[in-house]
Amino acid sequence: MSFTKSKIVVIIAGLVMLTAVFGGWEAQTAMAQTKPVTLTVLNYLDATSPGAYREIADVWEAFEKANPNIEIEREDLFLEPFHQKTEAYAAAGRLPDVLYMWPGGRSTTLHTKRLVKDLAPLLGDTRREFAEAALVPQAGGYLGMIPIGLTATHVMYVNEKMLKDMGLSVPKTYEELKSLVPKLQAAGKDVILMGAHDDWVVQSCLYSMIVGRMVGDEYIDKILADEARFTDAPFVRTLSFYKSLYDDGILSRKNLQTPYNEVNALFASEKAPFLIDGDWKVSNFLTDPSTNQALIPPDKQKDILMTVFPKIPGELNHDTTSSVPGVGFGINAAIPEGSAKEQAAWKLVTWLTSAEVQRIRLETGAAFPSRKGVTSDQLEPLAQTRALFYGAYGGTYVLDNVLDAKVYTELNVGLQEIGLGIATPEQVAARVQKAFNEWEASQK
């Protein structure tokens, strides 16, 4: 075969054109592959906590640095402003792409209305790396978020040195605790501190434990199955015992006016030998790396015991706390399956629940790991104490994790009113049962 000079020129020109076309297509493809994905995130963060500095620098900024093609637009909120914003986003149908969530409780709407994806398929075989207790089905009956940890919502923090200096010891029974009241009051001290101005605190950090001790999870299951009622004697007795804490001087009504984070300094300055809160409170007492200061310095942390409320008269379960899979992160269900945005969102959630990030949160006291085998040799004494707490005590329900918001909100308010002396246990039980009946009817 032979080619004329003109034919060769035409062929060469054609090849040049094809090269230009395919080269342009490849360039466009490369640009598409590297086009940044923007993720909106609603995050829960106490900006005043010592761990906030590392949370921002070592978790969020580290992810952005390692993933320049994923742009994060993050909104940090705390306590009621966070929950109110979540509900507002849900009602408006414009949830962020990734959001901080609870396994139930205040995040129930997200689960039950399937506003977040089932993450089990994305998690796949990686679930073997997590404690099985962390990955149980959540409020919607599926895995709506990946927990960053396991949570004990009831801990009694005890300043053992303070008690010893006053000639007192850690009480093992309710009667022993009650016997400390006149001695502590004579010294100008409160008995038990709580930052219970927000109504969830008493229910989550104290009353859920009382219910778990006195009637157990089985009784709550019976209520949910319409085989028992909140107005029955066993449940009313739990409210009556809670009332006795005020009658006996163990809890002060001042707790109900104390803002949640103000209690930290009160306990650190020895206004009382006892504090009741969740396990996460540890993080508020550790060293802030941005200032190198701690509310309770490491050399004083060894004086703090993490235990549970003493034995309650007539309790069915002993040495228990109230516990739940911890908070975590979910992904907006509206994000298309298999899309670049879903891949970016899952990459972020994978990082936020990774062993590396869980180690950071273990060190800052923010969360006890949900992954197996996460340890650190950089723990301050109180963080070490927290790590040992979980194996020492059994766990029962946190009520706002198993009851609908319409029901536990009535309970939360009722607990405040019992403490203030403006409602009786029987009245609160009746109101909670009414709220339960109305919620149940709305589900039919």
CSV table of C-alpha atoms in Angstrom, one decimal:
chain,number,residue,atom,x,y,z
A,1,MET,CA,0.0,0.0,0.0
A,2,SER,CA,1.3,3.5,-0.8
A,3,PHE,CA,0.2,7.0,0.4
A,4,THR,CA,0.6,10.3,-1.4
A,5,LYS,CA,2.1,13.2,0.4
A,6,SER,CA,-1.3,14.9,0.6
A,7,LYS,CA,-2.9,11.8,2.2
A,8,ILE,CA,-0.2,11.7,4.8
A,9,VAL,CA,-0.7,15.3,5.7
A,10,VAL,CA,-4.5,14.6,6.1
A,11,ILE,CA,-3.8,11.6,8.4
A,12,ILE,CA,-1.4,13.6,10.5
A,13,ALA,CA,-3.9,16.4,10.9
A,14,GLY,CA,-6.6,14.0,11.9
A,15,LEU,CA,-4.4,12.4,14.5
A,16,VAL,CA,-3.6,15.9,15.9
A,17,MET,CA,-7.3,16.6,16.1
A,18,LEU,CA,-8.1,13.3,17.8
A,19,THR,CA,-5.3,13.9,20.3
A,20,ALA,CA,-6.7,17.4,21.1
A,21,VAL,CA,-10.2,16.0,21.5
A,22,PHE,CA,-9.3,13.1,23.8
A,23,GLY,CA,-6.8,15.3,25.6
A,24,GLY,CA,-9.5,17.8,26.3
A,25,TRP,CA,-11.9,15.0,27.4
A,26,GLU,CA,-9.3,13.6,29.8
A,27,ALA,CA,-8.6,17.1,31.2
A,28,GLN,CA,-12.3,17.7,31.8
A,29,THR,CA,-12.6,14.3,33.5
A,30,ALA,CA,-9.7,15.1,35.7
A,31,MET,CA,-11.2,18.4,36.6
A,32,ALA,CA,-14.5,16.7,37.4
A,33,GLN,CA,-12.7,14.2,39.6
A,34,THR,CA,-10.9,16.9,41.5
A,35,LYS,CA,-13.8,19.3,41.8
A,36,PRO,CA,-14.3,20.0,45.5
A,37,VAL,CA,-17.3,18.5,47.3
A,38,THR,CA,-18.9,20.8,49.9
A,39,LEU,CA,-20.3,19.2,53.0
A,40,THR,CA,-22.5,21.0,55.5
A,41,VAL,CA,-22.1,19.8,59.1
A,42,LEU,CA,-24.1,20.4,62.3
A,43,ASN,CA,-21.7,19.6,65.2
A,44,TYR,CA,-22.2,19.5,69.0
A,45,LEU,CA,-19.4,21.2,70.7
A,46,ASP,CA,-18.8,22.9,74.1
A,47,ALA,CA,-16.4,25.6,73.0
A,48,THR,CA,-15.5,26.3,76.7
A,49,SER,CA,-14.4,22.7,77.4
A,50,PRO,CA,-10.6,21.9,77.7
A,51,GLY,CA,-10.9,19.4,74.9
A,52,ALA,CA,-12.4,21.9,72.4
A,53,TYR,CA,-8.9,23.0,71.2
A,54,ARG,CA,-7.9,19.5,70.2
A,55,GLU,CA,-11.4,18.7,68.8
A,56,ILE,CA,-11.0,21.5,66.3
A,57,ALA,CA,-7.3,21.2,65.5
A,58,ASP,CA,-6.7,17.5,65.7
A,59,VAL,CA,-10.0,16.3,64.4
A,60,TRP,CA,-11.7,18.8,62.1
A,61,GLU,CA,-8.7,20.8,60.8
A,62,ALA,CA,-6.7,17.6,60.3
A,63,PHE,CA,-9.4,16.1,58.1
A,64,GLU,CA,-9.7,19.3,56.0
A,65,LYS,CA,-5.9,19.3,55.6
A,66,ALA,CA,-5.8,15.6,54.5
A,67,ASN,CA,-8.8,16.0,52.2
A,68,PRO,CA,-8.4,19.3,50.2
A,69,ASN,CA,-11.1,18.2,47.8
A,70,ILE,CA,-13.7,18.1,50.6
A,71,GLU,CA,-14.8,21.5,51.9
A,72,ILE,CA,-16.4,21.6,55.3
A,73,GLU,CA,-19.0,24.2,56.3
A,74,ARG,CA,-19.4,23.4,60.0
A,75,GLU,CA,-21.8,24.8,62.5
A,76,ASP,CA,-20.9,24.3,66.2
A,77,LEU,CA,-23.7,24.5,68.8
A,78,PHE,CA,-24.2,23.2,72.3
A,79,LEU,CA,-27.1,22.2,74.6
A,80,GLU,CA,-30.5,23.6,73.8
A,81,PRO,CA,-29.4,25.8,70.8
A,82,PHE,CA,-28.1,22.6,69.1
A,83,HIS,CA,-31.3,20.6,69.6
A,84,GLN,CA,-33.5,23.5,68.6
A,85,LYS,CA,-31.5,24.0,65.4
A,86,THR,CA,-31.7,20.3,64.6
A,87,GLU,CA,-35.5,20.3,64.9
A,88,ALA,CA,-35.7,23.5,62.8
A,89,TYR,CA,-33.6,22.0,60.1
A,90,ALA,CA,-35.7,18.7,60.1
A,91,ALA,CA,-39.0,20.6,60.0
A,92,ALA,CA,-37.8,22.8,57.1
A,93,GLY,CA,-36.5,19.8,55.1
A,94,ARG,CA,-33.0,21.1,54.9
A,95,LEU,CA,-30.8,18.9,57.2
A,96,PRO,CA,-27.1,19.3,56.9
A,97,ASP,CA,-25.2,16.6,55.0
A,98,VAL,CA,-23.5,15.2,58.2
A,99,LEU,CA,-24.8,15.8,61.7
A,100,TYR,CA,-24.1,14.9,65.3
A,101,MET,CA,-26.8,12.6,66.7
A,102,TRP,CA,-28.0,10.6,69.7
A,103,PRO,CA,-29.1,6.9,69.3
A,104,GLY,CA,-32.6,8.0,70.4
A,105,GLY,CA,-33.8,10.7,72.7
A,106,ARG,CA,-33.5,14.2,71.2
A,107,SER,CA,-32.6,12.7,67.9
A,108,THR,CA,-35.7,10.5,67.7
A,109,THR,CA,-37.3,12.5,64.8
A,110,LEU,CA,-34.2,11.9,62.7
A,111,HIS,CA,-34.4,8.2,63.2
A,112,THR,CA,-38.1,7.5,63.1
A,113,LYS,CA,-38.8,9.7,60.0
A,114,ARG,CA,-35.8,8.2,58.3
A,115,LEU,CA,-34.2,11.5,57.7
A,116,VAL,CA,-30.8,9.9,58.0
A,117,LYS,CA,-29.3,6.9,56.1
A,118,ASP,CA,-29.0,3.4,57.3
A,119,LEU,CA,-25.2,3.2,57.6
A,120,ALA,CA,-25.0,-0.6,58.1
A,121,PRO,CA,-24.4,-1.2,54.4
A,122,LEU,CA,-21.6,1.4,54.2
A,123,LEU,CA,-20.1,0.1,57.4
A,124,GLY,CA,-19.9,-3.5,56.1
A,125,ASP,CA,-17.3,-5.7,57.7
A,126,THR,CA,-15.8,-2.8,59.6
A,127,ARG,CA,-18.5,-3.3,62.2
A,128,ARG,CA,-16.3,-6.1,63.6
A,129,GLU,CA,-13.9,-3.4,64.8
A,130,PHE,CA,-16.6,-1.9,67.1
A,131,ALA,CA,-18.0,-3.1,70.4
A,132,GLU,CA,-21.3,-4.9,69.5
A,133,ALA,CA,-23.1,-2.9,72.2
A,134,ALA,CA,-22.3,0.2,70.3
A,135,LEU,CA,-24.0,-0.9,67.1
A,136,VAL,CA,-27.4,-2.1,68.3
A,137,PRO,CA,-30.4,-0.8,66.3
A,138,GLN,CA,-31.3,2.7,67.3
A,139,ALA,CA,-34.6,4.6,67.6
A,140,GLY,CA,-35.7,3.9,64.1
A,141,GLY,CA,-34.8,0.2,64.2
A,142,TYR,CA,-31.7,0.6,62.0
A,143,LEU,CA,-28.2,2.0,62.3
A,144,GLY,CA,-28.8,5.7,61.8
A,145,MET,CA,-25.5,6.9,63.1
A,146,ILE,CA,-22.1,5.5,64.1
A,147,PRO,CA,-21.4,6.1,67.8
A,148,ILE,CA,-18.1,7.7,68.8
A,149,GLY,CA,-18.3,6.0,72.1
A,150,LEU,CA,-20.2,4.3,74.9
A,151,THR,CA,-21.9,6.5,77.5
A,152,ALA,CA,-22.8,6.2,81.2
A,153,THR,CA,-25.2,9.0,81.8
A,154,HIS,CA,-25.0,8.5,85.6
A,155,VAL,CA,-21.8,8.9,87.6
A,156,MET,CA,-21.3,10.0,91.2
A,157,TYR,CA,-18.1,11.9,91.4
A,158,VAL,CA,-16.6,11.9,94.9
A,159,ASN,CA,-13.9,14.1,96.4
A,160,GLU,CA,-12.5,11.4,98.7
A,161,LYS,CA,-9.8,13.7,100.2
A,162,MET,CA,-12.4,16.3,101.1
A,163,LEU,CA,-14.5,13.6,102.9
A,164,LYS,CA,-11.4,12.2,104.7
A,165,ASP,CA,-10.3,15.7,105.8
A,166,MET,CA,-13.8,16.1,107.4
A,167,GLY,CA,-13.6,12.7,109.1
A,168,LEU,CA,-16.1,11.2,106.7
A,169,SER,CA,-16.1,8.2,104.3
A,170,VAL,CA,-17.7,7.3,101.0
A,171,PRO,CA,-21.3,6.1,101.8
A,172,LYS,CA,-22.3,2.6,100.6
A,173,THR,CA,-26.0,2.9,101.4
A,174,TYR,CA,-28.7,5.6,101.2
A,175,GLU,CA,-28.9,5.7,105.0
A,176,GLU,CA,-25.1,6.3,105.2
A,177,LEU,CA,-25.4,9.1,102.7
A,178,LYS,CA,-28.3,10.7,104.6
A,179,SER,CA,-26.2,10.6,107.8
A,180,LEU,CA,-23.6,12.9,106.1
A,181,VAL,CA,-26.2,15.7,105.6
A,182,PRO,CA,-26.0,17.4,109.0
A,183,LYS,CA,-22.2,17.2,109.1
A,184,LEU,CA,-21.8,18.7,105.7
A,185,GLN,CA,-24.4,21.4,106.3
A,186,ALA,CA,-22.7,22.3,109.6
A,187,ALA,CA,-19.5,22.9,107.6
A,188,GLY,CA,-21.3,25.1,105.1
A,189,LYS,CA,-21.2,22.5,102.3
A,190,ASP,CA,-23.8,21.2,100.0
A,191,VAL,CA,-24.1,17.4,99.7
A,192,ILE,CA,-24.6,16.6,96.0
A,193,LEU,CA,-24.1,19.2,93.2
A,194,MET,CA,-25.9,19.0,89.9
A,195,GLY,CA,-26.1,21.6,87.1
A,196,ALA,CA,-29.8,20.9,86.6
A,197,HIS,CA,-31.2,24.1,85.3
A,198,ASP,CA,-31.8,22.3,81.9
A,199,ASP,CA,-34.6,19.8,82.6
A,200,TRP,CA,-32.9,16.9,80.9
A,201,VAL,CA,-30.1,16.7,83.5
A,202,VAL,CA,-32.0,15.2,86.4
A,203,GLN,CA,-33.8,12.6,84.2
A,204,SER,CA,-30.7,11.5,82.3
A,205,CYS,CA,-28.0,11.7,85.0
A,206,LEU,CA,-30.0,10.6,88.1
A,207,TYR,CA,-33.6,9.5,87.7
A,208,SER,CA,-32.9,7.0,85.0
A,209,MET,CA,-30.5,5.3,87.3
A,210,ILE,CA,-33.1,5.3,90.1
A,211,VAL,CA,-35.7,3.7,87.8
A,212,GLY,CA,-33.2,1.1,86.7
A,213,ARG,CA,-32.3,0.2,90.3
A,214,MET,CA,-35.9,0.1,91.6
A,215,VAL,CA,-38.0,-1.4,88.8
A,216,GLY,CA,-35.5,-2.4,86.1
A,217,ASP,CA,-35.6,-2.3,82.3
A,218,GLU,CA,-38.2,-5.1,82.3
A,219,TYR,CA,-40.8,-2.8,83.9
A,220,ILE,CA,-40.2,-0.1,81.3
A,221,ASP,CA,-40.6,-2.8,78.6
A,222,LYS,CA,-44.0,-3.7,80.2
A,223,ILE,CA,-45.1,-0.1,80.1
A,224,LEU,CA,-44.2,0.2,76.4
A,225,ALA,CA,-46.1,-3.0,75.8
A,226,ASP,CA,-49.2,-1.7,77.7
A,227,GLU,CA,-48.7,-4.4,80.4
A,228,ALA,CA,-48.0,-1.8,83.1
A,229,ARG,CA,-48.6,1.9,83.6
A,230,PHE,CA,-46.6,4.9,84.9
A,231,THR,CA,-49.3,5.4,87.5
A,232,ASP,CA,-48.8,1.9,89.0
A,233,ALA,CA,-47.3,1.7,92.4
A,234,PRO,CA,-43.8,0.5,91.4
A,235,PHE,CA,-43.2,3.5,89.1
A,236,VAL,CA,-44.7,6.0,91.5
A,237,ARG,CA,-42.3,4.7,94.2
A,238,THR,CA,-39.4,5.7,92.0
A,239,LEU,CA,-40.7,9.3,91.9
A,240,SER,CA,-41.4,9.2,95.7
A,241,PHE,CA,-37.8,8.1,96.3
A,242,TYR,CA,-36.6,10.9,94.1
A,243,LYS,CA,-38.7,13.4,96.2
A,244,SER,CA,-37.1,12.0,99.4
A,245,LEU,CA,-33.7,13.3,98.1
A,246,TYR,CA,-35.0,16.8,98.6
A,247,ASP,CA,-36.9,16.0,101.8
A,248,ASP,CA,-33.8,14.5,103.4
A,249,GLY,CA,-31.5,17.4,102.4
A,250,ILE,CA,-29.4,15.3,100.0
A,251,LEU,CA,-30.4,17.4,97.0
A,252,SER,CA,-30.8,21.2,97.2
A,253,ARG,CA,-33.3,23.1,95.1
A,254,LYS,CA,-30.3,25.3,94.2
A,255,ASN,CA,-29.3,22.6,91.8
A,256,LEU,CA,-32.4,23.3,89.7
A,257,GLN,CA,-31.2,26.9,89.2
A,258,THR,CA,-27.6,26.0,88.5
A,259,PRO,CA,-26.6,26.3,84.8
A,260,TYR,CA,-25.1,23.1,83.4
A,261,ASN,CA,-21.5,24.2,83.0
A,262,GLU,CA,-21.4,26.4,86.1
A,263,VAL,CA,-21.4,23.3,88.3
A,264,ASN,CA,-17.9,22.4,87.1
A,265,ALA,CA,-16.2,25.2,89.1
A,266,LEU,CA,-18.4,24.6,92.1
A,267,PHE,CA,-17.2,21.0,92.4
A,268,ALA,CA,-13.6,21.8,91.6
A,269,SER,CA,-13.7,24.4,94.4
A,270,GLU,CA,-15.0,21.9,96.9
A,271,LYS,CA,-18.5,23.4,97.5
A,272,ALA,CA,-19.7,19.8,98.0
A,273,PRO,CA,-18.0,16.4,98.1
A,274,PHE,CA,-20.4,14.8,95.5
A,275,LEU,CA,-21.3,15.7,92.0
A,276,ILE,CA,-23.8,13.7,89.9
A,277,ASP,CA,-23.5,14.0,86.1
A,278,GLY,CA,-22.6,11.9,83.1
A,279,ASP,CA,-19.2,10.3,82.3
A,280,TRP,CA,-18.5,13.0,79.8
A,281,LYS,CA,-18.1,15.5,82.6
A,282,VAL,CA,-14.6,14.2,83.0
A,283,SER,CA,-13.5,16.3,80.0
A,284,ASN,CA,-14.3,19.6,81.9
A,285,PHE,CA,-11.8,18.8,84.6
A,286,LEU,CA,-8.8,17.9,82.5
A,287,THR,CA,-5.9,20.1,81.2
A,288,ASP,CA,-6.8,22.5,78.5
A,289,PRO,CA,-3.8,22.2,76.0
A,290,SER,CA,-4.4,25.8,74.8
A,291,THR,CA,-3.8,27.2,78.3
A,292,ASN,CA,-2.1,24.3,80.1
A,293,GLN,CA,-4.6,24.8,82.9
A,294,ALA,CA,-7.0,22.4,84.5
A,295,LEU,CA,-10.1,22.9,86.8
A,296,ILE,CA,-8.7,19.9,88.7
A,297,PRO,CA,-5.0,19.7,88.2
A,298,PRO,CA,-3.6,16.2,87.5
A,299,ASP,CA,-2.0,15.9,90.9
A,300,LYS,CA,-5.4,16.4,92.5
A,301,GLN,CA,-7.4,14.2,90.1
A,302,LYS,CA,-6.3,11.1,92.1
A,303,ASP,CA,-8.5,12.4,94.9
A,304,ILE,CA,-11.6,12.0,92.7
A,305,LEU,CA,-13.5,8.7,92.7
A,306,MET,CA,-16.0,7.8,90.0
A,307,THR,CA,-18.7,5.6,91.4
A,308,VAL,CA,-22.5,5.3,91.4
A,309,PHE,CA,-25.2,6.3,93.8
A,310,PRO,CA,-25.3,4.2,97.0
A,311,LYS,CA,-27.6,1.3,97.6
A,312,ILE,CA,-31.3,2.4,97.4
A,313,PRO,CA,-33.8,0.8,99.9
A,314,GLY,CA,-35.7,-1.9,98.1
A,315,GLU,CA,-33.7,-1.8,94.9
A,316,LEU,CA,-33.9,-4.8,92.6
A,317,ASN,CA,-30.6,-4.1,90.8
A,318,HIS,CA,-27.4,-3.3,92.5
A,319,ASP,CA,-24.4,-1.2,91.5
A,320,THR,CA,-25.9,-0.1,88.2
A,321,THR,CA,-25.6,3.1,86.2
A,322,SER,CA,-27.8,4.2,83.3
A,323,SER,CA,-26.0,3.7,80.0
A,324,VAL,CA,-26.5,3.9,76.2
A,325,PRO,CA,-24.5,3.7,73.1
A,326,GLY,CA,-22.9,7.1,72.8
A,327,VAL,CA,-23.5,10.0,70.5
A,328,GLY,CA,-22.2,9.9,66.9
A,329,PHE,CA,-22.6,11.1,63.4
A,330,GLY,CA,-25.2,10.4,60.7
A,331,ILE,CA,-25.7,11.2,57.0
A,332,ASN,CA,-28.6,13.0,55.5
A,333,ALA,CA,-30.9,10.5,53.7
A,334,ALA,CA,-31.5,12.9,50.9
A,335,ILE,CA,-27.9,12.5,49.6
A,336,PRO,CA,-28.1,10.3,46.4
A,337,GLU,CA,-26.7,6.8,46.9
A,338,GLY,CA,-23.3,6.3,45.3
A,339,SER,CA,-22.8,10.0,44.7
A,340,ALA,CA,-19.6,11.9,45.2
A,341,LYS,CA,-21.3,13.7,48.1
A,342,GLU,CA,-22.2,10.4,49.8
A,343,GLN,CA,-18.6,9.2,49.4
A,344,ALA,CA,-17.3,12.4,50.9
A,345,ALA,CA,-19.8,12.3,53.8
A,346,TRP,CA,-19.0,8.6,54.5
A,347,LYS,CA,-15.2,9.5,54.4
A,348,LEU,CA,-15.9,12.2,57.0
A,349,VAL,CA,-18.0,9.9,59.3
A,350,THR,CA,-15.3,7.2,59.0
A,351,TRP,CA,-12.7,9.7,60.2
A,352,LEU,CA,-14.8,11.0,63.0
A,353,THR,CA,-15.4,7.5,64.3
A,354,SER,CA,-11.8,6.2,63.5
A,355,ALA,CA,-9.5,4.7,66.1
A,356,GLU,CA,-7.2,7.8,65.8
A,357,VAL,CA,-10.0,10.2,66.6
A,358,GLN,CA,-11.4,8.0,69.4
A,359,ARG,CA,-7.9,7.9,71.0
A,360,ILE,CA,-8.0,11.7,70.9
A,361,ARG,CA,-11.4,11.8,72.6
A,362,LEU,CA,-10.3,9.3,75.1
A,363,GLU,CA,-7.4,11.5,76.1
A,364,THR,CA,-9.5,14.6,76.3
A,365,GLY,CA,-12.2,12.8,78.2
A,366,ALA,CA,-14.8,13.5,75.6
A,367,ALA,CA,-15.9,9.9,75.0
A,368,PHE,CA,-15.0,6.3,75.9
A,369,PRO,CA,-14.2,4.4,72.6
A,370,SER,CA,-16.8,2.5,70.8
A,371,ARG,CA,-14.1,0.8,68.8
A,372,LYS,CA,-12.2,-2.2,70.3
A,373,GLY,CA,-8.6,-1.9,71.5
A,374,VAL,CA,-8.4,1.9,71.5
A,375,THR,CA,-5.9,2.9,74.3
A,376,SER,CA,-3.5,5.7,75.1
A,377,ASP,CA,-0.5,6.2,77.4
A,378,GLN,CA,-1.3,9.9,77.5
A,379,LEU,CA,-4.3,9.8,79.9
A,380,GLU,CA,-4.5,12.1,82.9
A,381,PRO,CA,-5.5,10.3,86.2
A,382,LEU,CA,-9.2,11.1,86.0
A,383,ALA,CA,-9.3,9.9,82.4
A,384,GLN,CA,-7.7,6.7,83.6
A,385,THR,CA,-10.3,6.4,86.3
A,386,ARG,CA,-13.0,6.8,83.7
A,387,ALA,CA,-11.6,4.0,81.6
A,388,LEU,CA,-12.0,1.7,84.5
A,389,PHE,CA,-15.5,2.8,85.4
A,390,TYR,CA,-17.3,0.9,82.6
A,391,GLY,CA,-16.2,-2.6,83.6
A,392,ALA,CA,-17.2,-2.0,87.2
A,393,TYR,CA,-21.0,-1.4,86.9
A,394,GLY,CA,-23.9,-2.8,85.0
A,395,GLY,CA,-26.2,-0.6,82.9
A,396,THR,CA,-29.9,0.0,82.6
A,397,TYR,CA,-32.0,2.2,80.3
A,398,VAL,CA,-31.7,5.9,79.9
A,399,LEU,CA,-35.3,6.9,79.8
A,400,ASP,CA,-35.0,9.6,77.1
A,401,ASN,CA,-33.5,7.0,74.9
A,402,VAL,CA,-36.4,4.6,75.1
A,403,LEU,CA,-39.4,7.0,75.5
A,404,ASP,CA,-40.7,9.3,72.8
A,405,ALA,CA,-39.9,13.0,73.2
A,406,LYS,CA,-43.6,13.8,74.1
A,407,VAL,CA,-43.4,11.4,77.0
A,408,TYR,CA,-39.9,12.1,78.4
A,409,THR,CA,-40.4,15.9,78.1
A,410,GLU,CA,-43.4,15.6,80.4
A,411,LEU,CA,-41.3,13.5,82.8
A,412,ASN,CA,-38.4,16.0,82.7
A,413,VAL,CA,-40.6,18.9,83.6
A,414,GLY,CA,-42.3,16.8,86.3
A,415,LEU,CA,-39.0,16.0,87.9
A,416,GLN,CA,-38.2,19.7,88.1
A,417,GLU,CA,-41.6,20.4,89.7
A,418,ILE,CA,-41.2,17.6,92.3
A,419,GLY,CA,-37.9,19.1,93.2
A,420,LEU,CA,-39.4,22.6,93.5
A,421,GLY,CA,-42.2,21.2,95.6
A,422,ILE,CA,-45.0,22.2,93.2
A,423,ALA,CA,-46.1,18.8,92.0
A,424,THR,CA,-46.5,15.4,93.7
A,425,PRO,CA,-45.2,12.0,92.5
A,426,GLU,CA,-48.7,10.9,91.8
A,427,GLN,CA,-49.5,14.0,89.7
A,428,VAL,CA,-46.4,13.7,87.6
A,429,ALA,CA,-47.0,10.0,87.1
A,430,ALA,CA,-50.5,10.8,85.8
A,431,ARG,CA,-49.3,13.4,83.4
A,432,VAL,CA,-46.6,11.1,82.0
A,433,GLN,CA,-49.1,8.4,81.5
A,434,LYS,CA,-51.4,10.8,79.7
A,435,ALA,CA,-48.6,11.9,77.5
A,436,PHE,CA,-47.8,8.3,76.8
A,437,ASN,CA,-51.4,7.5,75.9
A,438,GLU,CA,-51.6,10.4,73.5
A,439,TRP,CA,-48.3,9.5,71.9
A,440,GLU,CA,-49.4,5.8,71.5
A,441,ALA,CA,-52.7,6.9,70.0
A,442,SER,CA,-50.9,9.1,67.4
A,443,GLN,CA,-48.9,6.0,66.2
A,444,LYS,CA,-52.1,4.1,65.1
